[in-house]
Coordinates of C-alpha atoms and ligand atoms in Angstrom, one line a residue:
X4 CA -77.7 -18.2 -38.5
X5 CA -78.4 -15.3 -36.1
X6 CA -75.7 -12.7 -36.1
X7 CA -74.3 -11.0 -32.9
X8 CA -76.2 -7.8 -34.0
X9 CA -79.4 -9.7 -34.4
X10 CA -79.0 -11.4 -31.0
X11 CA -78.5 -8.0 -29.4
X12 CA -81.5 -6.6 -31.2
X13 CA -83.5 -9.6 -30.0
X14 CA -82.5 -9.0 -26.4
X15 CA -83.2 -5.2 -26.7
X16 CA -86.7 -5.8 -28.2
X17 CA -87.6 -8.2 -25.4
X18 CA -86.5 -5.7 -22.8
X19 CA -88.4 -2.9 -24.5
X20 CA -91.5 -5.1 -24.5
X21 CA -91.1 -5.8 -20.8
X22 CA -90.6 -2.1 -20.1
X23 CA -93.7 -1.2 -22.0
X24 CA -95.9 -3.2 -19.6
X25 CA -99.6 -3.1 -20.6
X26 CA -99.0 -0.3 -23.2
X27 CA -99.3 3.4 -23.4
X28 CA -103.1 3.5 -23.3
X29 CA -103.1 1.8 -19.9
X30 CA -100.2 3.9 -18.7
X31 CA -102.2 7.0 -19.6
X32 CA -105.1 5.7 -17.5
X33 CA -102.8 5.0 -14.6
X34 CA -101.5 8.6 -14.8
X35 CA -105.0 10.0 -15.1
X36 CA -105.8 8.4 -11.8
X37 CA -102.9 10.3 -10.2
X38 CA -100.8 7.2 -10.0
X39 CA -97.2 6.6 -11.1
X40 CA -96.4 3.5 -13.1
X41 CA -94.5 0.6 -11.4
X42 CA -91.2 1.7 -13.0
X43 CA -91.7 5.4 -12.2
X44 CA -92.3 4.4 -8.6
X45 CA -89.1 2.3 -8.4
X46 CA -87.2 5.2 -9.9
X47 CA -88.6 7.5 -7.2
X48 CA -87.9 5.0 -4.4
X49 CA -84.3 4.2 -5.3
X50 CA -81.2 6.2 -5.7
X51 CA -80.7 7.4 -9.3
X52 CA -79.5 4.6 -11.6
X53 CA -79.2 2.0 -8.8
X54 CA -82.1 -0.3 -9.8
X55 CA -81.0 -3.7 -11.1
X56 CA -83.9 -5.6 -12.5
X57 CA -84.3 -9.3 -12.2
X58 CA -86.8 -11.6 -13.9
X59 CA -87.8 -9.0 -16.5
X60 CA -88.2 -11.9 -19.0
X61 CA -90.4 -14.1 -16.9
X62 CA -93.7 -15.0 -18.6
X63 CA -96.9 -16.6 -17.3
X64 CA -97.7 -20.1 -18.6
X65 CA -101.5 -20.0 -18.5
X66 CA -103.2 -21.3 -21.6
X67 CA -106.8 -20.9 -20.5
X68 CA -109.1 -18.1 -21.6
X69 CA -106.7 -17.3 -24.5
X70 CA -104.1 -16.1 -22.1
X71 CA -101.3 -17.7 -24.2
X72 CA -102.1 -15.0 -26.8
X73 CA -101.3 -12.2 -24.4
X74 CA -98.0 -12.7 -22.8
X75 CA -96.3 -9.7 -21.4
X76 CA -92.7 -10.2 -20.3
X77 CA -92.3 -9.6 -16.6
X78 CA -95.8 -10.7 -15.9
X79 CA -97.0 -7.6 -14.2
X80 CA -94.5 -7.1 -11.5
X81 CA -91.1 -5.3 -11.7
X82 CA -88.6 -6.9 -9.3
X83 CA -85.0 -6.3 -8.3
X84 CA -82.7 -4.5 -6.0
X85 CA -81.3 -1.0 -5.7
X86 CA -80.1 1.4 -3.0
X87 CA -81.6 4.0 -0.7
X88 CA -79.0 6.6 0.3
X89 CA -76.4 4.1 -0.7
X90 CA -77.7 1.2 1.3
X91 CA -79.0 -1.8 -0.6
X92 CA -82.6 -3.1 -0.5
X93 CA -84.7 -5.6 -2.5
X94 CA -87.9 -4.3 -4.0
X95 CA -90.9 -5.2 -6.2
X96 CA -93.6 -3.0 -7.8
X97 CA -96.8 -4.5 -9.2
X98 CA -97.7 -3.1 -12.6
X99 CA -101.4 -2.3 -12.8
X100 CA -101.2 -1.9 -16.6
X101 CA -100.6 -5.7 -16.9
X102 CA -103.8 -7.6 -16.1
X103 CA -104.6 -5.0 -13.4
X104 CA -101.4 -6.0 -11.5
X105 CA -103.2 -9.3 -10.7
X106 CA -101.1 -11.9 -9.2
X107 CA -100.7 -15.1 -11.3
X108 CA -98.4 -18.0 -10.6
X109 CA -95.2 -16.5 -12.1
X110 CA -95.9 -13.0 -10.9
X111 CA -96.1 -14.5 -7.4
X112 CA -93.0 -16.6 -7.8
X113 CA -91.1 -13.5 -8.9
X114 CA -92.0 -11.8 -5.6
X115 CA -91.0 -15.0 -3.8
X116 CA -87.6 -14.8 -5.4
X117 CA -87.2 -11.2 -4.1
X118 CA -88.1 -12.4 -0.6
X119 CA -85.7 -15.3 -0.8
X120 CA -82.8 -13.2 -2.0
X121 CA -83.5 -10.5 0.6
X122 CA -83.5 -13.1 3.4
X123 CA -80.4 -14.8 2.1
X124 CA -78.5 -11.5 1.8
X125 CA -80.0 -9.9 4.9
X126 CA -81.5 -6.9 3.2
X127 CA -84.8 -5.0 3.7
X128 CA -87.7 -5.5 1.3
X129 CA -90.0 -2.7 0.1
X130 CA -93.0 -3.9 -1.8
X131 CA -95.2 -1.6 -3.9
X132 CA -98.7 -3.0 -4.2
X133 CA -101.2 -2.1 -6.9
X134 CA -103.2 -5.1 -7.8
X135 CA -106.6 -6.5 -8.6
X136 CA -105.7 -9.5 -6.5
X137 CA -105.6 -13.2 -7.5
X138 CA -105.4 -13.5 -11.3
X139 CA -108.8 -14.9 -12.0
X140 CA -107.8 -16.8 -15.1
X141 CA -105.0 -18.7 -13.3
X142 CA -107.2 -20.0 -10.5
X143 CA -105.6 -22.1 -7.8
X144 CA -102.1 -21.5 -9.2
X145 CA -102.5 -17.9 -8.3
X146 CA -103.7 -18.8 -4.7
X147 CA -100.7 -21.1 -4.4
X148 CA -98.3 -18.3 -5.2
X149 CA -100.0 -16.0 -2.7
X150 CA -99.5 -18.6 0.0
X151 CA -95.9 -19.0 -1.0
X152 CA -95.5 -15.2 -0.5
X153 CA -97.2 -15.3 2.9
X154 CA -95.0 -18.1 4.1
X155 CA -91.9 -16.1 3.1
X156 CA -93.2 -12.9 4.7
X157 CA -93.5 -14.9 8.0
X158 CA -90.1 -16.5 7.6
X159 CA -88.5 -13.1 7.0
X160 CA -90.4 -11.5 9.9
X161 CA -87.9 -10.3 12.5
X162 CA -85.0 -11.1 10.2
X163 CA -85.2 -8.4 7.6
X164 CA -87.4 -5.3 7.7
X165 CA -90.4 -5.6 5.4
X166 CA -92.3 -2.5 4.2
X167 CA -95.5 -2.5 2.1
X168 CA -96.6 0.6 0.2
X169 CA -100.2 0.3 -0.9
X170 CA -100.7 2.4 -4.0
X171 CA -103.9 0.9 -5.5
X172 CA -106.3 -1.9 -4.8
X173 CA -105.3 -4.6 -2.4
X174 CA -108.3 -6.9 -1.9
X175 CA -109.2 -10.3 -0.5
X176 CA -106.6 -12.6 0.9
X177 CA -104.0 -10.4 -0.8
X178 CA -104.1 -8.0 2.2
X179 CA -102.3 -10.6 4.3
X180 CA -98.9 -10.1 2.8
X181 CA -98.8 -6.4 3.8
X182 CA -100.5 -7.2 7.1
X183 CA -97.6 -9.6 8.0
X184 CA -95.0 -7.1 7.0
X185 CA -93.6 -4.6 9.5
X186 CA -95.1 -1.3 8.1
X187 CA -97.9 -0.4 5.8
X188 CA -97.9 2.9 4.0
X189 CA -101.2 3.8 2.2
X190 CA -101.7 6.6 -0.4
X191 CA -104.9 8.5 0.4
X192 CA -107.8 8.0 -2.0
X193 CA -105.9 5.6 -4.4
X194 CA -105.1 2.8 -1.9
X195 CA -107.9 0.4 -0.7
X196 CA -107.5 -2.7 1.5
X197 CA -110.3 -5.0 2.4
X198 CA -111.1 -8.7 2.7
X199 CA -114.5 -8.5 1.0
X200 CA -115.7 -5.5 -1.1
X201 CA -118.8 -3.3 -0.8
X202 CA -120.9 -5.5 -3.0
X203 CA -120.3 -8.7 -1.0
X204 CA -120.9 -6.8 2.2
X205 CA -124.2 -5.5 0.8
X206 CA -125.3 -9.0 0.0
X207 CA -124.2 -10.6 3.3
X208 CA -124.9 -7.9 5.9
X209 CA -127.1 -5.4 3.9
X210 CA -124.7 -2.6 4.8
X211 CA -124.0 0.2 2.3
X212 CA -120.4 1.3 2.4
X213 CA -118.1 3.0 -0.2
X214 CA -114.7 1.6 -1.1
X215 CA -113.2 4.6 0.6
X216 CA -115.1 4.2 3.9
X217 CA -114.6 0.5 3.9
X218 CA -110.9 0.3 3.3
X219 CA -109.3 3.7 2.4
X220 CA -106.2 5.1 3.9
X221 CA -108.2 7.2 6.4
X222 CA -110.1 4.2 7.6
X223 CA -107.0 2.0 8.1
X224 CA -105.0 4.9 9.5
X225 CA -107.6 6.0 12.1
X226 CA -110.1 3.1 12.8
X227 CA -108.5 -0.3 12.1
X228 CA -104.8 0.3 12.8
X229 CA -104.0 -1.8 9.7
X230 CA -101.9 1.0 8.2
X231 CA -99.0 2.9 9.8
X232 CA -98.7 5.9 7.6
X233 CA -101.1 7.8 5.2
X234 CA -99.6 10.0 2.5
X235 CA -101.2 12.3 0.0
X236 CA -99.4 11.1 -3.1
X237 CA -97.3 8.3 -4.6
X238 CA -94.2 10.5 -4.3
X239 CA -94.8 11.2 -0.6
X240 CA -95.3 7.5 0.1
X241 CA -92.1 6.6 -1.6
X242 CA -90.2 9.4 0.2
X243 CA -91.6 8.1 3.5
X244 CA -90.5 4.5 2.7
X245 CA -86.9 5.9 2.1
X246 CA -87.0 7.8 5.4
X247 CA -88.2 4.7 7.2
X248 CA -85.5 2.5 5.7
X249 CA -82.9 5.0 6.9
X250 CA -83.8 4.5 10.5
X251 CA -83.5 0.7 10.3
X252 CA -80.7 -1.9 10.2
X253 CA -80.5 -4.1 7.2
X254 CA -81.3 -7.2 9.2
X255 CA -81.6 -8.5 12.8
X256 CA -77.8 -9.2 13.1
X257 CA -76.9 -5.6 12.5
X258 CA -77.1 -2.5 14.7
X259 CA -79.3 0.3 13.4
X260 CA -77.4 2.8 11.3
X261 CA -76.1 5.8 13.1
X262 CA -76.5 9.4 11.8
X263 CA -74.1 12.2 12.6
X264 CA -75.8 14.9 14.5
X265 CA -75.0 18.6 15.1
X266 CA -77.2 18.5 18.2
X267 CA -75.0 18.1 21.3
X268 CA -75.7 14.9 23.3
X269 CA -75.4 16.9 26.5
X270 CA -77.8 19.6 25.5
X271 CA -79.8 20.9 28.5
X272 CA -83.6 20.9 27.7
X273 CA -84.6 24.0 29.8
X274 CA -88.2 24.1 28.7
X275 CA -88.9 20.7 30.2
X276 CA -88.4 22.0 33.7
X277 CA -91.7 23.9 33.4
X278 CA -93.6 21.6 31.1
X279 CA -95.7 19.6 33.6
X280 CA -98.7 21.6 34.7
X281 CA -99.2 22.1 38.4
X282 CA -102.7 20.6 38.2
X283 CA -102.4 16.8 37.8
X284 CA -105.5 16.6 35.7
X285 CA -104.3 19.1 33.1
X286 CA -103.1 17.6 29.9
X287 CA -100.0 18.5 27.9
X288 CA -98.6 17.1 24.6
X289 CA -96.0 14.5 25.2
X290 CA -94.6 15.1 21.7
X291 CA -93.1 18.3 23.2
X292 CA -91.0 16.1 25.5
X293 CA -90.0 13.9 22.5
X294 CA -89.0 16.8 20.4
X295 CA -86.9 18.3 23.2
X296 CA -84.9 15.1 23.9
X297 CA -84.3 13.8 20.4
X298 CA -81.6 14.9 18.0
X299 CA -82.8 18.2 16.3
X300 CA -86.4 17.4 17.5
X301 CA -86.9 15.0 14.6
X302 CA -89.4 12.3 15.2
X303 CA -91.0 9.9 12.7
X304 CA -94.3 9.1 14.3
X305 CA -95.9 5.7 13.5
X306 CA -99.7 5.2 13.5
X307 CA -100.1 8.9 14.5
X308 CA -103.9 8.9 14.0
X309 CA -104.8 5.5 15.6
X310 CA -104.8 4.9 19.3
X311 CA -103.4 8.4 19.8
X312 CA -103.4 7.9 23.5
X313 CA -100.0 6.3 23.0
X314 CA -97.3 7.8 20.8
X315 CA -94.8 5.6 19.1
X316 CA -92.1 6.3 16.6
X317 CA -88.5 6.6 15.6
X318 CA -85.9 9.2 16.4
X319 CA -82.2 9.6 16.9
X320 CA -80.5 10.1 20.2
X321 CA -76.8 11.2 19.9
X322 CA -76.9 9.8 16.4
X323 CA -78.4 6.4 17.3
X324 CA -81.8 5.2 16.1
X325 CA -84.2 4.8 19.1
X326 CA -87.8 3.7 19.3
X327 CA -89.9 5.9 21.5
X328 CA -93.1 4.8 23.3
X329 CA -94.9 7.6 25.2
X330 CA -98.3 7.9 26.9
X331 CA -100.2 10.9 25.5
X332 CA -101.9 12.8 28.4
X333 CA -103.9 14.9 26.0
X334 CA -105.9 11.9 24.6
X335 CA -107.9 9.8 27.0
X336 CA -105.6 11.2 29.8
X337 CA -103.0 8.8 28.4
X338 CA -104.9 5.7 29.6
X339 CA -103.9 2.4 28.1
X340 CA -106.7 0.8 26.2
X341 CA -107.0 -2.2 23.8
X342 CA -105.8 -0.4 20.7
X343 CA -103.0 1.5 22.5
X344 CA -101.7 -1.8 24.0
X345 CA -101.7 -3.5 20.6
X346 CA -100.0 -0.5 18.9
X347 CA -97.3 -0.2 21.5
X348 CA -96.7 -4.0 21.8
X349 CA -96.2 -4.4 18.1
X350 CA -93.8 -1.4 18.0
X351 CA -91.8 -2.7 21.0
X352 CA -91.5 -6.1 19.4
X353 CA -90.4 -4.5 16.1
X354 CA -87.7 -2.5 17.9
X355 CA -86.5 -5.6 19.8
X356 CA -86.3 -7.7 16.6
X357 CA -84.1 -5.1 15.0
X358 CA -81.8 -4.0 17.8
X359 CA -83.4 -0.6 18.2
X360 CA -83.1 0.7 21.8
X361 CA -86.3 1.8 23.5
X362 CA -87.1 4.9 25.4
X363 CA -90.4 4.9 27.3
X364 CA -92.0 8.1 28.6
X365 CA -94.6 7.4 31.2
X366 CA -97.6 9.4 32.2
X367 CA -100.4 6.9 32.6
X368 CA -103.3 6.9 35.0
X369 CA -103.9 3.2 34.3
X370 CA -105.9 1.0 32.0
X371 CA -109.1 2.5 30.6
X372 CA -112.2 1.3 32.6
X373 CA -115.4 0.2 31.0
X374 CA -117.4 -2.8 29.7
X375 CA -116.3 -2.1 26.2
X376 CA -112.7 -2.6 27.2
X377 CA -113.3 -5.6 29.5
X378 CA -115.5 -7.4 27.0
X379 CA -113.2 -6.5 24.2
X380 CA -110.4 -8.3 26.1
X381 CA -108.3 -5.5 27.6
X382 CA -106.8 -8.2 29.8
X383 CA -105.6 -10.1 26.8
X384 CA -104.4 -7.0 24.9
X385 CA -102.8 -5.3 27.8
X386 CA -100.9 -8.5 28.4
X387 CA -99.4 -8.2 25.0
X388 CA -97.7 -5.0 26.0
X389 CA -96.4 -6.5 29.2
X390 CA -95.2 -9.5 27.3
X391 CA -93.5 -7.4 24.7
X392 CA -91.6 -5.2 27.2
X393 CA -90.6 -8.3 29.3
X394 CA -89.4 -10.2 26.2
X395 CA -87.4 -7.2 24.8
X396 CA -83.7 -7.4 25.4
X397 CA -82.6 -4.3 23.6
X398 CA -81.5 -1.4 25.8
X399 CA -84.5 -0.1 27.6
X400 CA -84.7 3.3 29.3
X401 CA -87.8 4.6 31.0
X402 CA -88.6 8.1 32.3
X403 CA -91.6 8.6 34.5
X404 CA -92.9 12.1 33.8
X405 CA -96.0 12.2 36.0
X406 CA -98.5 9.5 36.7
X407 CA -97.5 5.8 36.8
X408 CA -100.5 4.1 38.4
X409 CA -101.4 0.5 39.0
X410 CA -100.6 -2.2 36.5
X411 CA -99.7 0.4 34.0
X412 CA -96.7 1.3 36.1
X413 CA -95.4 -2.2 35.8
X414 CA -96.2 -2.5 32.1
X415 CA -94.6 0.7 30.9
X416 CA -91.0 -0.3 31.0
X417 CA -90.6 -0.7 34.8
X418 CA -87.4 -1.8 36.5
X419 CA -89.2 -5.1 37.4
X420 CA -89.5 -6.2 33.8
X421 CA -85.9 -5.5 33.3
X422 CA -85.5 -1.9 32.1
X423 CA -81.9 -0.9 32.1
X424 CA -82.4 2.7 33.3
X425 CA -85.4 4.0 35.2
X426 CA -85.6 7.7 35.8
X427 CA -88.3 9.9 37.2
X428 CA -88.9 13.6 37.2
X429 CA -89.8 15.2 40.6
X430 CA -93.4 15.5 39.3
X431 CA -93.7 11.7 39.2
X432 CA -96.5 10.0 41.1
X433 CA -96.0 6.3 41.4
X434 CA -98.8 4.5 43.2
X435 CA -101.4 1.8 43.0
X436 CA -103.9 4.4 42.0
X437 CA -104.6 8.2 42.1
X438 CA -105.4 9.8 45.5
X439 CA -109.2 10.3 44.9
X440 CA -109.8 6.7 44.1
X441 CA -107.5 5.4 46.8
X442 CA -109.0 7.5 49.6
X443 CA -112.5 6.4 48.7
X444 CA -111.5 2.8 49.1
X445 CA -109.2 2.8 52.2
X446 CA -111.0 5.6 54.1
X447 CA -114.6 5.1 53.1
X448 CA -115.9 4.6 56.6
X449 CA -113.8 7.4 58.0
X450 CA -115.1 9.8 55.4
X451 CA -118.7 8.7 56.0
X452 CA -118.6 9.1 59.8
X453 CA -116.7 12.5 59.7
X454 CA -118.7 15.5 60.8
X455 CA -117.7 17.3 57.5
X456 CA -117.3 14.5 55.0
X457 CA -116.1 16.6 52.2
X458 CA -113.5 18.4 54.3
X459 CA -112.2 15.1 55.7
X460 CA -112.0 13.6 52.2
X461 CA -110.0 16.6 51.0
X462 CA -107.6 16.3 54.0
X463 CA -107.1 12.6 53.4
X464 CA -106.5 13.1 49.6
X465 CA -103.9 15.7 50.5
X466 CA -102.3 13.4 53.0
X467 CA -102.2 10.5 50.4
X468 CA -100.8 12.8 47.8
X469 CA -98.0 13.8 50.1
X470 CA -97.2 10.4 51.4
X471 CA -97.5 8.2 48.3
X472 CA -97.9 10.2 45.1
X473 CA -94.3 11.1 44.5
X474 CA -91.1 9.4 43.2
X475 CA -89.4 9.1 46.6
X476 CA -90.7 5.7 47.7
X477 CA -89.8 4.1 44.4
X478 CA -86.4 5.8 44.5
X479 CA -85.9 4.6 48.1
X480 CA -86.5 1.0 47.0
X481 CA -84.1 1.3 44.0
X482 CA -87.0 0.9 41.6
X483 CA -85.8 4.1 40.1
X484 CA -82.1 4.6 39.4
X485 CA -82.5 8.4 39.9
X486 CA -84.8 11.3 40.1
X487 CA -83.6 14.0 37.8
X488 CA -84.3 17.6 36.8
X489 CA -86.4 17.4 33.5
X490 CA -83.9 19.6 31.8
X491 CA -81.2 16.9 32.2
X492 CA -83.3 14.2 30.5
X493 CA -81.6 14.2 27.1
X494 CA -78.0 14.2 28.4
X495 CA -78.8 11.5 31.0
X496 CA -80.4 9.2 28.4
X497 CA -77.7 9.9 25.8
X498 CA -74.9 9.1 28.3
X499 CA -76.6 5.9 29.4
X500 CA -77.4 4.8 25.9
X501 CA -73.7 5.1 25.0
X502 CA -72.8 2.4 27.4
X503 CA -75.9 0.2 26.7
X504 CA -75.3 -0.2 23.0
X505 CA -73.3 -3.4 23.4
X506 CA -75.7 -4.8 26.1
X507 CA -76.2 -8.5 26.1
X508 CA -79.2 -10.1 27.8
X509 CA -80.2 -13.7 27.3
X510 CA -83.5 -15.4 27.7
X511 CA -84.0 -19.2 28.0
X512 CA -83.8 -21.0 24.7
X513 CA -87.3 -22.0 23.4
X514 CA -89.0 -22.5 20.1
X515 CA -91.1 -19.3 20.7
X516 CA -93.1 -17.9 23.5
X517 CA -96.9 -17.9 23.5
X518 CA -97.8 -14.2 23.4
X519 CA -101.5 -13.7 24.3
X520 CA -102.7 -12.7 20.8
Ligands
HXC1747 C1 -107.3 -10.7 -13.8 C2 -107.8 -8.5 -13.7 C3 -108.1 -8.7 -12.3 C4 -107.9 -10.0 -11.7 C5 -108.4 -6.6 -12.8 N1 -108.0 -7.2 -13.9 N2 -108.4 -7.5 -11.8 N3 -107.4 -9.6 -14.4 N4 -107.5 -11.0 -12.6 N5 -108.1 -10.2 -10.4 C6 -107.9 -6.6 -15.2 C7 -109.2 -6.2 -15.8 O1 -109.8 -7.2 -16.5 C8 -108.7 -5.1 -16.8 O2 -108.1 -5.7 -17.9 C9 -107.5 -4.5 -16.0 O3 -107.1 -5.5 -15.1 C10 -107.9 -3.2 -15.3 O4 -109.1 -3.5 -14.5 P1 -110.3 -2.5 -14.5 O5 -111.4 -3.2 -13.9 O6 -110.5 -1.9 -15.9 O7 -109.7 -1.3 -13.6 P2 -110.5 -0.5 -12.5 O8 -111.7 0.1 -13.0 O9 -109.5 0.5 -12.0 O10 -110.8 -1.5 -11.3 C11 -109.8 -2.1 -10.6 C12 -110.4 -3.2 -9.7 C13 -111.3 -4.2 -10.5 C14 -111.2 -2.6 -8.6 C15 -109.2 -4.0 -9.1 O11 -110.5 -4.5 -11.7 C16 -111.7 -5.4 -9.8 O12 -112.6 -5.3 -9.0 N6 -111.0 -6.5 -10.1 C17 -111.3 -7.8 -9.5 C18 -110.8 -7.8 -8.1 C19 -111.0 -9.1 -7.4 O13 -112.2 -9.5 -7.1 N7 -110.0 -9.8 -7.3 C20 -110.0 -11.1 -6.6 C21 -109.9 -10.7 -5.2 S1 -109.9 -12.1 -4.2 P3 -108.1 -4.9 -19.3 O14 -107.6 -5.9 -20.3 O15 -109.5 -4.5 -19.6 O16 -107.2 -3.8 -19.2 C22 -108.3 -12.4 -4.1 C23 -107.9 -13.5 -3.3 C24 -106.5 -13.5 -3.0 O17 -107.5 -11.7 -4.6 C25 -106.3 -14.7 -2.1 C26 -105.0 -14.9 -1.6 C27 -104.9 -16.0 -0.7

């Protein structure tokens, strides 16, 4: 009969085997590639000693291809829960040393258990992905487990925050789990995401493309918009995941966590009074405004290198997490285009899902003109942003810094789509369009027939500027709640946010709306 001692030894041996993963040789290869192992990554992600593993003893049950002769407890994914700065999260880390981190039936079901538990307990999920994809030997059982994960990602969407860190390959349909989650962080040079690899592409379209160009972190951080953050190392990616979690509530029923701040809520931002150039067409960096108004100037920018004509990200205002959306006049003059609309719409919807108040800083000359944009569906994409803002019931505060022209005025958190506070700086110009364009349309004949056309045009532009390109008409109609000195922006937003935090706004009950996707 087995003694107590033997039973304990048995348990310990099993745990040691699970912890060894695919063995030292494969761990060394992982390290040589500049990658941490799954367990090292979780150690880095979580507070010291907080990780509680589940399913370390799960084994695959595939018998084909001699798989039953190579069973590694844990089946290539380390799952459990732990804390980040004392707040609990669920997590999983794929172990590339076990069958290349490939996802077989049981590996997938372990991830499903994590997602189920996170949903049941209302806790965020951080997934660390490093996998050769569907485990080829397990065939359809592997595909089935993938779909079980996708289904759960969708079910948890908008209920608990989901963050994917891509730290190795992520190919084929496997990309769709991260794509459904709220944020994707990619490690430069080691992370690759694509639906079909370079060889298939060569066969089908005869294009030559490297792994890196096809689906590296730079590609997805600048061209496709699939990823939200690029980091230079595993450690940096995990640190970023911790930072991100710190901005977020644990679930959709909670308020975002507050953070004590040494920065006075009523701080006057003197430099903002002279920030807007006298020349309307001169750009400035809207991040300077963001850094002035947020607590200690801290701002976690999301998708910084994609659709940079709009800036989105998280900050704190008087200790409260806020989401910031700002047109960026130094890129494409801050125009809204297809990508900017998609980027901002998804961000607004994330904030609304998780009770994060929105601050919108407006300096937008309109939607970007051009056949590329029209044929690419700017109507459909721009509508997403309008839809997202209109649907959002979190506290919404908007400041018009300079231009707010045309449909873009309506879209960017206007009073008409139920913003709670609408402010403008004296430099605001709110109109159907800029003076040059407007004068050409409404005074075409007058300019043509004038003795000195150019002089007449200039006079009319001046006149239009004076009459319409200012905040006074909108303030007179109550579309703005106030016109303020720029230096007062932080204190005004902070004071209003304090009373909006318990805001309740209902929309008609429905299964779900039909956002123009
Ligand atoms: C089983 C796999 C595997 C897989 C890798 N391995 N991918 N085992 N199923 N999908 C194993 C290898 O046999 C090897 O085992 C170990 O993992 C490490 O792989 P290497 O090739 O030595 O590593 P590396 O050179 O770094 O290359 C990594 C790789 C490559 C680029 C991921 O392994 C690869 O191309 N794998 C196949 C990728 C793929 O086509 N997957 C299916 C995608 S489609 P040993 O024992 O030698 O250490 C898909 C559909 C999902 O995933 C659909 C969801 C709906």
